[in-house]
Structures are given as C-alpha cells and as structure tokens.
Amino acid sequence: MRVLLAEDDDGVAGALTEALYDNGHAPARVKRGEDVLARHRQADLLLLDLGLPDLDGLEVLRKLRAVSPLPVVVLTARGDERSVVRGLRLGADDYLVKPVRLAELLARIDAVARRAATPSAPAPRTVRAGDVEVDLDARRVLVGGVEVRLTTKEFEVLAALAARAGTAVSRQQLMDEVWGDAFLAVSRSLDVHLTQVRAKLGRPEVLTTIRGFGYRFGD
C-alpha cells in the first residue's frame, strides 16, 4: 500500500518510514501540508501529523476532504478532546496520539485500509435527467435521442457531475477529478468548459449552479 506520510520531524519520520517499509508498505514522506494536497492522488492512505509548518493539519484534512475520500489516519501529539473530535468530524478515519506503539499503529492502518477497500454497490452507468442521457461507459451524450458531441474535457466535467446525479459537487472536487489537482488547476478552465457543455446540451435546467459551492446534475 502506498502510504503518504506527512511529518515534519525527521527522527519520527525516519522511524515510521522504516516500520512501514518493513511491513510491506511503500511510504513517501512529505513535510508540508501543501505537499499533501499536491500529492494525495499518488497514495492509498495518508498518515497525517497535525503540527505541520505551513498549514495546520486539521486545515489540510478539511481541504483534502473537499476533493478526496483518501483514507486518513491522524498521528499527532495533540491529544486534547477538542482536537480529537474536530479531526474525526472533519473526516479522519482514525486518530492516534503520540507516542504510540508501532504494532498498534500498523494494525490501525491495516484496519482503515480494509474498511476503505470494502466494495460498495456499483453506481448506474447510464444517467438521465429529463431528456438528457449520459452513458458513462460508452462516453456518449444524448439529448432528446440525438447524440451531442463533446470534447474529452467537456465530457469529463459532465461525467463527474452525472456520476453523482442529484448531489452537489464542489468546484474543488471537479477540478481535482478532471484536471488532476484542485489546487493547481485553473478555475477559469472549469467555467469555460461548463459554459460550453451547457450551450451544447441546450438544457440549462439540467446543470444547476450552487452559489459559493459548485454544481449539480439533475434534481
């Protein structure tokens, strides 16, 4: 399993990296919160210290959860009840307070990974809203039974919304999924592609803008 380790203490990071490697994982260590946000797509699990030099770990967790379901185990010296509760409410899958026994840490990591790997019911691969039909597998869009030609990026934007039909999707999540990094993608690119998709579909009611958050496909 690819484990992204966010830890600014070199001694702690060295010991954790060695333990992860010895137990069959592929660790990659970063020191800054911004590095977590830039590299999270390359990991299967994040081991997160809250005391990072550039961003508070809880803020990193909040930003990460806006775009990714990546399993997160918090490992920190911050053991007060408020921090623990905030960490779990922000989406941490587990919260451990230093010092922790390595055997327990590795067991917790394995448990979180198993829960994340539990298969869920497959999502429908053809989505409809009104007379707009999006076939996610065939990458086809029909409006009133007539095929509409979209560019690759236009379809990816529409598909990201259609796959979550009826659910609000944030701008950050869309940019992360379509362009690969919500924090490096150009926000204007998303606006342009959505404008083009709306024009080609000719059904403005199908794509709803949620002011200050993002967009929704269908009701």
Coordinates of N, CA and C in Angstrom, one line a residue:
M1 N 0.8 -1.2 0.0 CA 0.0 0.0 0.0 C 0.9 1.2 0.0
R2 N 0.5 2.2 -0.8 CA 1.3 3.5 -0.9 C 0.8 4.4 0.2
V3 N 1.7 4.6 1.2 CA 1.3 5.5 2.4 C 2.0 6.8 2.2
L4 N 1.3 7.9 2.2 CA 1.8 9.2 2.2 C 2.0 9.7 3.7
L5 N 3.2 9.9 4.1 CA 3.5 10.3 5.5 C 3.7 11.8 5.6
A6 N 2.9 12.5 6.3 CA 3.1 13.9 6.5 C 3.6 14.2 7.9
E7 N 4.9 14.4 8.0 CA 5.6 14.5 9.3 C 6.8 15.4 9.1
D8 N 6.9 16.5 9.9 CA 8.0 17.4 9.8 C 9.2 17.1 10.7
D9 N 9.0 16.2 11.6 CA 10.1 15.8 12.5 C 10.9 14.6 11.8
D10 N 12.2 14.9 11.5 CA 13.0 13.9 10.7 C 13.2 12.6 11.5
G11 N 13.3 12.7 12.8 CA 13.5 11.4 13.6 C 12.3 10.6 13.6
V12 N 11.1 11.2 13.8 CA 9.9 10.4 13.8 C 9.6 9.9 12.4
A13 N 9.8 10.7 11.4 CA 9.6 10.3 10.0 C 10.4 9.1 9.6
G14 N 11.7 9.2 10.1 CA 12.6 8.1 9.7 C 12.2 6.7 10.3
A15 N 11.7 6.8 11.6 CA 11.3 5.5 12.3 C 10.0 5.0 11.6
L16 N 9.1 5.9 11.3 CA 7.8 5.5 10.7 C 8.0 4.9 9.3
T17 N 8.9 5.6 8.6 CA 9.2 5.2 7.2 C 9.8 3.8 7.2
E18 N 10.7 3.5 8.1 CA 11.3 2.2 8.2 C 10.3 1.1 8.6
A19 N 9.4 1.5 9.6 CA 8.4 0.5 10.0 C 7.4 0.2 8.9
L20 N 7.0 1.2 8.2 CA 6.1 1.0 7.1 C 6.7 0.1 6.0
Y21 N 7.9 0.4 5.7 CA 8.6 -0.3 4.6 C 8.8 -1.8 5.1
D22 N 9.2 -2.0 6.3 CA 9.4 -3.4 6.8 C 8.2 -4.2 6.8
N23 N 7.0 -3.5 6.9 CA 5.7 -4.2 6.9 C 5.0 -4.3 5.5
G24 N 5.8 -4.1 4.5 CA 5.3 -4.3 3.1 C 4.6 -3.1 2.5
H25 N 4.7 -1.9 3.1 CA 4.1 -0.7 2.5 C 5.2 0.0 1.7
A26 N 4.7 1.0 0.9 CA 5.6 1.9 0.1 C 5.4 3.3 0.6
P27 N 6.2 3.7 1.6 CA 6.0 5.0 2.2 C 6.6 6.1 1.4
A28 N 6.0 7.3 1.4 CA 6.6 8.5 0.8 C 6.3 9.6 1.8
R29 N 7.4 10.3 2.2 CA 7.3 11.3 3.2 C 7.3 12.7 2.7
V30 N 6.4 13.6 3.2 CA 6.4 15.0 2.9 C 6.4 15.7 4.3
K31 N 6.8 17.0 4.2 CA 6.9 17.8 5.4 C 5.8 18.9 5.5
R32 N 5.2 19.2 4.4 CA 4.3 20.4 4.4 C 2.9 20.0 4.0
G33 N 1.9 20.7 4.5 CA 0.5 20.5 4.1 C 0.3 20.7 2.7
E34 N 0.9 21.7 2.1 CA 0.7 21.9 0.6 C 1.2 20.7 -0.2
D35 N 2.2 20.0 0.3 CA 2.7 18.8 -0.4 C 1.6 17.7 -0.4
V36 N 0.9 17.6 0.8 CA -0.1 16.6 0.9 C -1.2 16.9 -0.1
L37 N -1.6 18.1 -0.3 CA -2.7 18.4 -1.2 C -2.3 18.3 -2.6
A38 N -1.0 18.4 -2.9 CA -0.5 18.2 -4.3 C -0.3 16.8 -4.7
R39 N 0.0 15.9 -3.6 CA 0.4 14.5 -3.9 C -0.6 13.5 -3.5
H40 N -1.7 13.8 -3.0 CA -2.6 12.9 -2.4 C -3.1 11.8 -3.3
R41 N -3.2 12.2 -4.6 CA -3.7 11.2 -5.6 C -2.7 10.1 -5.9
Q42 N -1.5 10.2 -5.4 CA -0.5 9.2 -5.6 C -0.4 8.2 -4.4
A43 N -1.4 8.3 -3.5 CA -1.3 7.5 -2.3 C -2.6 6.7 -2.1
D44 N -2.5 5.6 -1.3 CA -3.6 4.8 -0.9 C -4.1 5.1 0.5
L45 N -3.3 5.8 1.3 CA -3.6 6.2 2.6 C -2.7 7.3 3.1
L46 N -3.2 8.2 3.9 CA -2.4 9.3 4.4 C -2.3 9.1 5.9
L47 N -1.0 9.2 6.4 CA -0.7 9.2 7.8 C -0.3 10.7 8.1
L48 N -1.2 11.4 8.9 CA -1.1 12.8 8.9 C -0.8 13.3 10.4
D49 N 0.3 14.1 10.5 CA 0.6 14.8 11.7 C -0.1 16.2 11.6
L50 N -0.6 16.7 12.7 CA -1.3 17.9 12.7 C -0.3 19.1 12.8
G51 N 0.9 18.9 13.3 CA 1.8 20.0 13.6 C 2.7 20.3 12.4
L52 N 2.1 20.6 11.2 CA 3.0 20.9 10.0 C 3.3 22.4 10.0
P53 N 4.5 22.7 9.4 CA 5.0 24.1 9.4 C 4.2 25.1 8.6
D54 N 3.5 24.7 7.6 CA 2.9 25.7 6.7 C 1.4 25.8 7.0
L55 N 0.7 24.6 7.1 CA -0.7 24.6 7.4 C -1.0 23.7 8.6
D56 N -2.0 24.1 9.4 CA -2.4 23.2 10.4 C -3.0 21.9 9.8
G57 N -2.7 20.8 10.5 CA -3.1 19.5 9.9 C -4.6 19.4 9.8
L58 N -5.4 20.0 10.7 CA -6.8 20.0 10.5 C -7.3 20.7 9.3
E59 N -6.6 21.8 9.0 CA -7.0 22.6 7.8 C -6.6 21.7 6.5
V60 N -5.5 21.0 6.6 CA -5.1 20.1 5.5 C -6.2 19.1 5.3
L61 N -6.7 18.5 6.4 CA -7.7 17.5 6.4 C -9.0 18.0 5.8
R62 N -9.4 19.3 6.2 CA -10.6 19.9 5.7 C -10.5 20.1 4.1
K63 N -9.4 20.6 3.7 CA -9.2 20.8 2.2 C -9.2 19.5 1.5
L64 N -8.5 18.5 2.0 CA -8.5 17.2 1.4 C -9.8 16.6 1.3
R65 N -10.6 16.7 2.3 CA -12.0 16.0 2.3 C -12.9 16.7 1.3
A66 N -12.6 17.9 0.9 CA -13.4 18.6 -0.1 C -13.2 18.0 -1.5
V67 N -12.1 17.2 -1.7 CA -11.9 16.7 -3.0 C -11.6 15.2 -3.1
S68 N -11.4 14.6 -1.9 CA -10.9 13.2 -2.0 C -11.4 12.4 -0.8
P69 N -11.7 11.1 -1.0 CA -12.1 10.2 0.1 C -10.9 9.4 0.6
L70 N -9.7 9.8 0.3 CA -8.5 9.1 0.7 C -8.5 8.7 2.2
P71 N -8.3 7.5 2.5 CA -8.3 7.1 4.0 C -7.2 7.9 4.7
V72 N -7.5 8.4 5.9 CA -6.6 9.3 6.6 C -6.5 8.8 8.1
V73 N -5.3 8.5 8.5 CA -5.0 8.2 9.9 C -4.2 9.4 10.5
V74 N -4.8 10.1 11.5 CA -4.1 11.2 12.1 C -3.2 10.6 13.2
L75 N -1.9 11.0 13.2 CA -0.9 10.6 14.2 C -0.3 11.9 14.7
T76 N -0.6 12.3 16.0 CA -0.2 13.6 16.4 C 0.0 13.6 17.9
A77 N 0.7 14.6 18.4 CA 0.9 14.8 19.8 C -0.3 15.5 20.4
R78 N -1.2 16.0 19.6 CA -2.3 16.8 20.0 C -3.4 15.9 20.5
G79 N -3.5 15.7 21.8 CA -4.4 14.7 22.3 C -5.6 15.3 23.1
D80 N -5.8 16.6 23.0 CA -7.0 17.2 23.7 C -8.3 16.8 23.0
E81 N -9.3 16.7 23.8 CA -10.6 16.2 23.3 C -11.1 17.0 22.1
R82 N -10.9 18.3 22.2 CA -11.4 19.2 21.1 C -10.8 18.8 19.8
S83 N -9.5 18.6 19.8 CA -8.7 18.3 18.5 C -9.2 16.9 18.0
V84 N -9.3 16.0 18.9 CA -9.7 14.6 18.5 C -11.1 14.7 17.9
V85 N -12.0 15.4 18.5 CA -13.4 15.5 18.0 C -13.4 16.2 16.6
R86 N -12.7 17.3 16.5 CA -12.6 18.0 15.3 C -12.0 17.2 14.1
G87 N -10.9 16.4 14.5 CA -10.3 15.6 13.5 C -11.2 14.5 12.9
L88 N -12.0 13.9 13.8 CA -12.9 12.8 13.4 C -14.1 13.4 12.6
R89 N -14.6 14.6 13.1 CA -15.7 15.2 12.4 C -15.3 15.8 11.0
L90 N -14.0 16.1 10.8 CA -13.5 16.6 9.5 C -13.3 15.5 8.6
G91 N -13.3 14.2 9.1 CA -13.2 13.1 8.1 C -12.1 12.2 8.3
A92 N -11.3 12.3 9.5 CA -10.3 11.3 9.7 C -10.9 10.0 10.0
D93 N -10.2 8.9 9.4 CA -10.7 7.6 9.6 C -10.3 7.0 11.0
D94 N -9.2 7.5 11.5 CA -8.7 7.1 12.8 C -7.9 8.2 13.4
Y95 N -7.7 8.3 14.7 CA -7.0 9.4 15.3 C -6.1 8.7 16.5
L96 N -4.8 8.8 16.3 CA -3.9 8.3 17.3 C -3.0 9.4 17.9
V97 N -2.8 9.3 19.2 CA -2.0 10.3 19.9 C -0.6 9.7 20.2
K98 N 0.5 10.5 19.9 CA 1.8 10.1 20.1 C 2.1 10.2 21.6
P99 N 3.0 9.3 22.2 CA 3.6 8.2 21.5 C 2.7 7.0 21.3
V100 N 2.9 6.3 20.3 CA 2.0 5.1 20.0 C 2.9 3.9 19.7
R101 N 2.5 2.7 20.1 CA 3.3 1.5 19.8 C 3.2 1.2 18.3
L102 N 4.3 0.9 17.7 CA 4.3 0.7 16.2 C 3.3 -0.4 15.8
A103 N 3.3 -1.5 16.6 CA 2.4 -2.6 16.3 C 0.9 -2.1 16.2
E104 N 0.5 -1.3 17.2 CA -0.8 -0.8 17.2 C -1.1 0.1 16.0
L105 N -0.1 1.0 15.7 CA -0.2 1.9 14.5 C -0.4 1.1 13.2
L106 N 0.4 0.1 13.0 CA 0.3 -0.7 11.8 C -1.0 -1.4 11.8
A107 N -1.5 -1.9 12.9 CA -2.8 -2.6 12.9 C -3.9 -1.6 12.6
R108 N -3.9 -0.4 13.1 CA -4.9 0.6 12.8 C -4.9 1.0 11.3
I109 N -3.7 1.1 10.8 CA -3.6 1.4 9.3 C -4.2 0.3 8.5
D110 N -3.9 -1.0 8.8 CA -4.5 -2.1 8.1 C -6.0 -2.1 8.2
A111 N -6.5 -1.8 9.4 CA -8.0 -1.8 9.6 C -8.6 -0.7 8.8
V112 N -8.1 0.5 8.8 CA -8.6 1.5 7.9 C -8.6 1.2 6.5
A113 N -7.5 0.6 6.0 CA -7.4 0.2 4.6 C -8.4 -0.9 4.3
R114 N -8.7 -1.8 5.2 CA -9.7 -2.9 4.9 C -11.1 -2.2 4.8
R115 N -11.4 -1.3 5.6 CA -12.7 -0.7 5.6 C -12.8 0.1 4.3
A116 N -11.8 0.8 3.8 CA -11.8 1.6 2.6 C -12.0 0.7 1.4
A117 N -11.5 -0.6 1.5 CA -11.5 -1.5 0.3 C -12.8 -2.3 0.2
T118 N -13.7 -2.2 1.2 CA -14.9 -2.9 1.2 C -15.7 -2.4 0.0
P119 N -16.1 -3.3 -0.9 CA -16.8 -2.9 -2.1 C -18.2 -2.4 -1.8
S120 N -18.6 -1.3 -2.5 CA -20.0 -0.8 -2.4 C -20.8 -1.2 -3.7
A121 N -22.0 -0.9 -3.6 CA -22.9 -1.3 -4.7 C -22.5 -0.4 -5.9
P122 N -22.4 -1.1 -7.1 CA -22.0 -0.3 -8.3 C -23.0 0.8 -8.7
A123 N -22.4 1.9 -9.1 CA -23.3 3.0 -9.5 C -23.8 2.8 -10.9
P124 N -25.0 3.3 -11.2 CA -25.6 3.2 -12.5 C -24.6 3.8 -13.5
R125 N -24.5 3.2 -14.7 CA -23.5 3.7 -15.6 C -24.2 4.5 -16.7
T126 N -25.5 4.6 -16.7 CA -26.2 5.5 -17.6 C -27.1 6.3 -16.8
V127 N -26.9 7.6 -16.9 CA -27.6 8.6 -16.0 C -28.5 9.5 -16.9
R128 N -29.7 9.7 -16.4 CA -30.7 10.5 -17.1 C -31.2 11.7 -16.3
A129 N -31.4 12.8 -16.9 CA -32.0 14.0 -16.3 C -32.9 14.6 -17.4
G130 N -34.2 14.5 -17.2 CA -35.1 15.0 -18.3 C -34.8 14.1 -19.5
D131 N -34.6 14.8 -20.7 CA -34.3 14.0 -21.9 C -32.8 14.0 -22.2
V132 N -32.0 14.3 -21.2 CA -30.5 14.2 -21.3 C -30.1 12.9 -20.8
E133 N -29.3 12.1 -21.6 CA -28.9 10.8 -21.2 C -27.3 10.8 -21.3
V134 N -26.7 10.4 -20.2 CA -25.2 10.3 -20.2 C -24.8 8.9 -20.0
D135 N -24.2 8.3 -21.0 CA -23.7 6.9 -20.9 C -22.2 7.0 -20.5
L136 N -21.9 6.7 -19.2 CA -20.6 6.9 -18.7 C -19.6 5.9 -19.3
D137 N -20.0 4.7 -19.6 CA -19.1 3.7 -20.2 C -18.8 4.0 -21.6
A138 N -19.8 4.3 -22.4 CA -19.6 4.5 -23.9 C -19.2 5.9 -24.1
R139 N -19.2 6.8 -23.1 CA -18.8 8.2 -23.2 C -19.7 8.9 -24.3
R140 N -21.0 8.6 -24.2 CA -21.9 9.2 -25.2 C -23.0 10.1 -24.4
V141 N -23.4 11.1 -25.1 CA -24.4 12.0 -24.5 C -25.5 12.2 -25.6
L142 N -26.8 11.9 -25.1 CA -27.9 12.0 -26.0 C -28.9 13.1 -25.4
V143 N -29.4 14.0 -26.2 CA -30.4 14.9 -25.8 C -31.6 14.8 -26.7
G144 N -32.7 14.3 -26.1 CA -33.9 14.1 -27.0 C -33.6 13.0 -28.0
G145 N -32.8 12.0 -27.6 CA -32.5 10.9 -28.5 C -31.4 11.2 -29.6
V146 N -30.9 12.4 -29.6 CA -29.9 12.9 -30.6 C -28.6 13.0 -29.9
E147 N -27.5 12.4 -30.5 CA -26.2 12.4 -29.9 C -25.6 13.8 -30.0
V148 N -25.0 14.3 -28.9 CA -24.3 15.6 -28.8 C -22.8 15.3 -28.6
R149 N -22.1 15.9 -29.5 CA -20.6 15.7 -29.5 C -20.0 16.7 -28.5
L150 N -19.2 16.1 -27.5 CA -18.5 16.9 -26.5 C -17.0 16.6 -26.7
T151 N -16.2 17.6 -26.4 CA -14.7 17.3 -26.3 C -14.4 16.4 -25.1
T152 N -13.2 15.9 -25.1 CA -12.9 15.0 -24.0 C -13.0 15.6 -22.6
K153 N -12.5 16.9 -22.4 CA -12.6 17.6 -21.2 C -14.1 17.9 -20.9
E154 N -14.8 18.3 -21.9 CA -16.3 18.7 -21.6 C -17.0 17.4 -21.1
F155 N -16.7 16.3 -21.7 CA -17.4 15.0 -21.3 C -17.0 14.7 -19.8
E156 N -15.7 14.9 -19.5 CA -15.2 14.5 -18.2 C -15.9 15.4 -17.1
V157 N -16.1 16.7 -17.4 CA -16.7 17.6 -16.5 C -18.2 17.1 -16.3
L158 N -18.9 16.8 -17.4 CA -20.3 16.4 -17.3 C -20.4 15.0 -16.6
A159 N -19.5 14.1 -16.9 CA -19.5 12.8 -16.3 C -19.3 12.9 -14.8
A160 N -18.4 13.7 -14.4 CA -18.1 13.9 -13.0 C -19.3 14.3 -12.2
L161 N -20.2 15.1 -12.8 CA -21.4 15.6 -12.2 C -22.5 14.5 -12.4
A162 N -22.6 13.9 -13.5 CA -23.6 12.9 -13.8 C -23.4 11.7 -12.9
A163 N -22.2 11.3 -12.6 CA -21.9 10.1 -11.8 C -22.4 10.4 -10.3
R164 N -22.7 11.6 -10.0 CA -23.2 12.0 -8.6 C -24.5 12.7 -8.8
A165 N -25.3 12.2 -9.7 CA -26.6 12.9 -10.1 C -27.4 13.2 -8.8
G166 N -27.9 14.5 -8.8 CA -28.7 14.9 -7.6 C -27.9 15.3 -6.4
T167 N -26.6 15.2 -6.5 CA -25.7 15.6 -5.4 C -24.9 16.8 -5.8
A168 N -24.8 17.7 -4.8 CA -23.9 18.9 -5.0 C -22.5 18.5 -5.1
V169 N -21.7 18.9 -6.1 CA -20.3 18.6 -6.2 C -19.6 20.0 -6.2
S170 N -18.5 20.1 -5.4 CA -17.8 21.3 -5.2 C -16.9 21.6 -6.4
R171 N -16.6 22.8 -6.6 CA -15.7 23.2 -7.7 C -14.3 22.6 -7.5
Q172 N -13.9 22.5 -6.2 CA -12.6 21.9 -6.0 C -12.6 20.4 -6.4
Q173 N -13.7 19.7 -6.1 CA -13.7 18.3 -6.4 C -13.7 18.1 -7.9
L174 N -14.5 18.9 -8.6 CA -14.5 18.8 -10.1 C -13.1 19.0 -10.7
M175 N -12.4 20.1 -10.2 CA -11.1 20.4 -10.8 C -10.1 19.3 -10.4
D176 N -10.2 18.7 -9.2 CA -9.3 17.7 -8.8 C -9.5 16.4 -9.7
E177 N -10.8 16.1 -9.9 CA -11.1 14.9 -10.7 C -10.7 15.0 -12.2
V178 N -11.0 16.2 -12.8 CA -10.9 16.4 -14.2 C -9.5 16.8 -14.6
W179 N -8.9 17.7 -13.8 CA -7.6 18.2 -14.1 C -6.4 17.5 -13.3
G180 N -6.8 16.8 -12.3 CA -5.8 16.1 -11.5 C -5.3 16.7 -10.2
D181 N -5.6 18.0 -10.0 CA -5.2 18.7 -8.8 C -6.0 19.9 -8.7
A182 N -6.9 20.0 -7.6 CA -7.8 21.1 -7.4 C -7.0 22.4 -7.1
F183 N -5.8 22.2 -6.6 CA -5.1 23.4 -6.1 C -4.1 23.9 -7.2
L184 N -4.0 23.2 -8.3 CA -3.1 23.7 -9.4 C -4.0 24.0 -10.6
A185 N -5.2 23.4 -10.7 CA -6.0 23.7 -11.9 C -6.4 25.1 -12.0
V186 N -6.6 25.6 -13.2 CA -7.1 27.0 -13.4 C -8.6 27.0 -13.3
S187 N -9.1 27.8 -12.3 CA -10.5 27.8 -12.1 C -11.3 28.3 -13.3
R188 N -10.7 29.2 -14.1 CA -11.3 29.7 -15.3 C -11.6 28.6 -16.3
S189 N -10.7 27.6 -16.4 CA -10.9 26.5 -17.3 C -12.2 25.8 -17.0
L190 N -12.5 25.6 -15.8 CA -13.8 24.9 -15.4 C -15.0 25.7 -15.9
D191 N -14.9 27.0 -15.7 CA -16.0 27.9 -16.1 C -16.2 27.8 -17.6
V192 N -15.2 27.8 -18.3 CA -15.3 27.8 -19.8 C -15.9 26.5 -20.2
H193 N -15.4 25.4 -19.7 CA -15.9 24.1 -20.1 C -17.4 23.9 -19.7
L194 N -17.8 24.4 -18.6 CA -19.2 24.3 -18.2 C -20.1 25.1 -19.1
T195 N -19.6 26.3 -19.4 CA -20.4 27.1 -20.4 C -20.6 26.4 -21.7
Q196 N -19.5 25.8 -22.2 CA -19.6 25.0 -23.5 C -20.6 23.8 -23.4
V197 N -20.5 23.1 -22.2 CA -21.4 22.0 -22.1 C -22.8 22.4 -22.0
R198 N -23.1 23.5 -21.3 CA -24.5 24.0 -21.2 C -25.0 24.4 -22.6
A199 N -24.2 25.1 -23.4 CA -24.6 25.5 -24.7 C -24.9 24.3 -25.6
K200 N -24.0 23.3 -25.5 CA -24.2 22.1 -26.4 C -25.5 21.3 -26.0
L201 N -25.7 21.2 -24.7 CA -26.9 20.4 -24.3 C -28.2 21.2 -24.6
G202 N -28.1 22.5 -24.4 CA -29.3 23.3 -24.7 C -30.4 23.0 -23.6
R203 N -30.0 22.6 -22.5 CA -31.0 22.3 -21.4 C -30.4 22.9 -20.1
P204 N -30.5 24.2 -19.9 CA -29.9 24.9 -18.8 C -30.4 24.4 -17.4
E205 N -31.6 23.8 -17.4 CA -32.1 23.4 -16.1 C -31.4 22.1 -15.6
V206 N -30.7 21.4 -16.5 CA -30.1 20.1 -16.1 C -28.8 20.4 -15.2
L207 N -28.1 21.4 -15.5 CA -26.9 21.8 -14.7 C -27.2 23.0 -13.8
T208 N -27.3 22.8 -12.5 CA -27.6 23.8 -11.6 C -26.4 24.4 -10.9
T209 N -26.2 25.7 -10.9 CA -25.1 26.3 -10.2 C -25.5 26.5 -8.7
I210 N -24.7 26.1 -7.8 CA -24.9 26.3 -6.3 C -23.9 27.4 -5.9
R211 N -24.5 28.5 -5.7 CA -23.6 29.7 -5.5 C -22.7 29.5 -4.3
G212 N -21.4 29.8 -4.5 CA -20.4 29.7 -3.5 C -19.9 28.3 -3.2
F213 N -20.4 27.3 -3.9 CA -20.0 25.9 -3.7 C -19.6 25.2 -5.0
G214 N -20.6 24.9 -5.8 CA -20.3 24.1 -7.0 C -21.5 23.9 -7.9
Y215 N -21.8 22.7 -8.3 CA -22.8 22.4 -9.3 C -23.5 21.1 -9.0
R216 N -24.7 20.9 -9.6 CA -25.4 19.7 -9.5 C -26.0 19.3 -10.8
F217 N -26.0 18.0 -11.2 CA -26.6 17.5 -12.4 C -28.0 16.9 -12.0
G218 N -29.0 17.3 -12.6 CA -30.3 16.7 -12.3 C -30.9 17.3 -11.0
D219 N -32.0 16.7 -10.6 CA -32.8 17.1 -9.4 C -32.2 16.5 -8.2

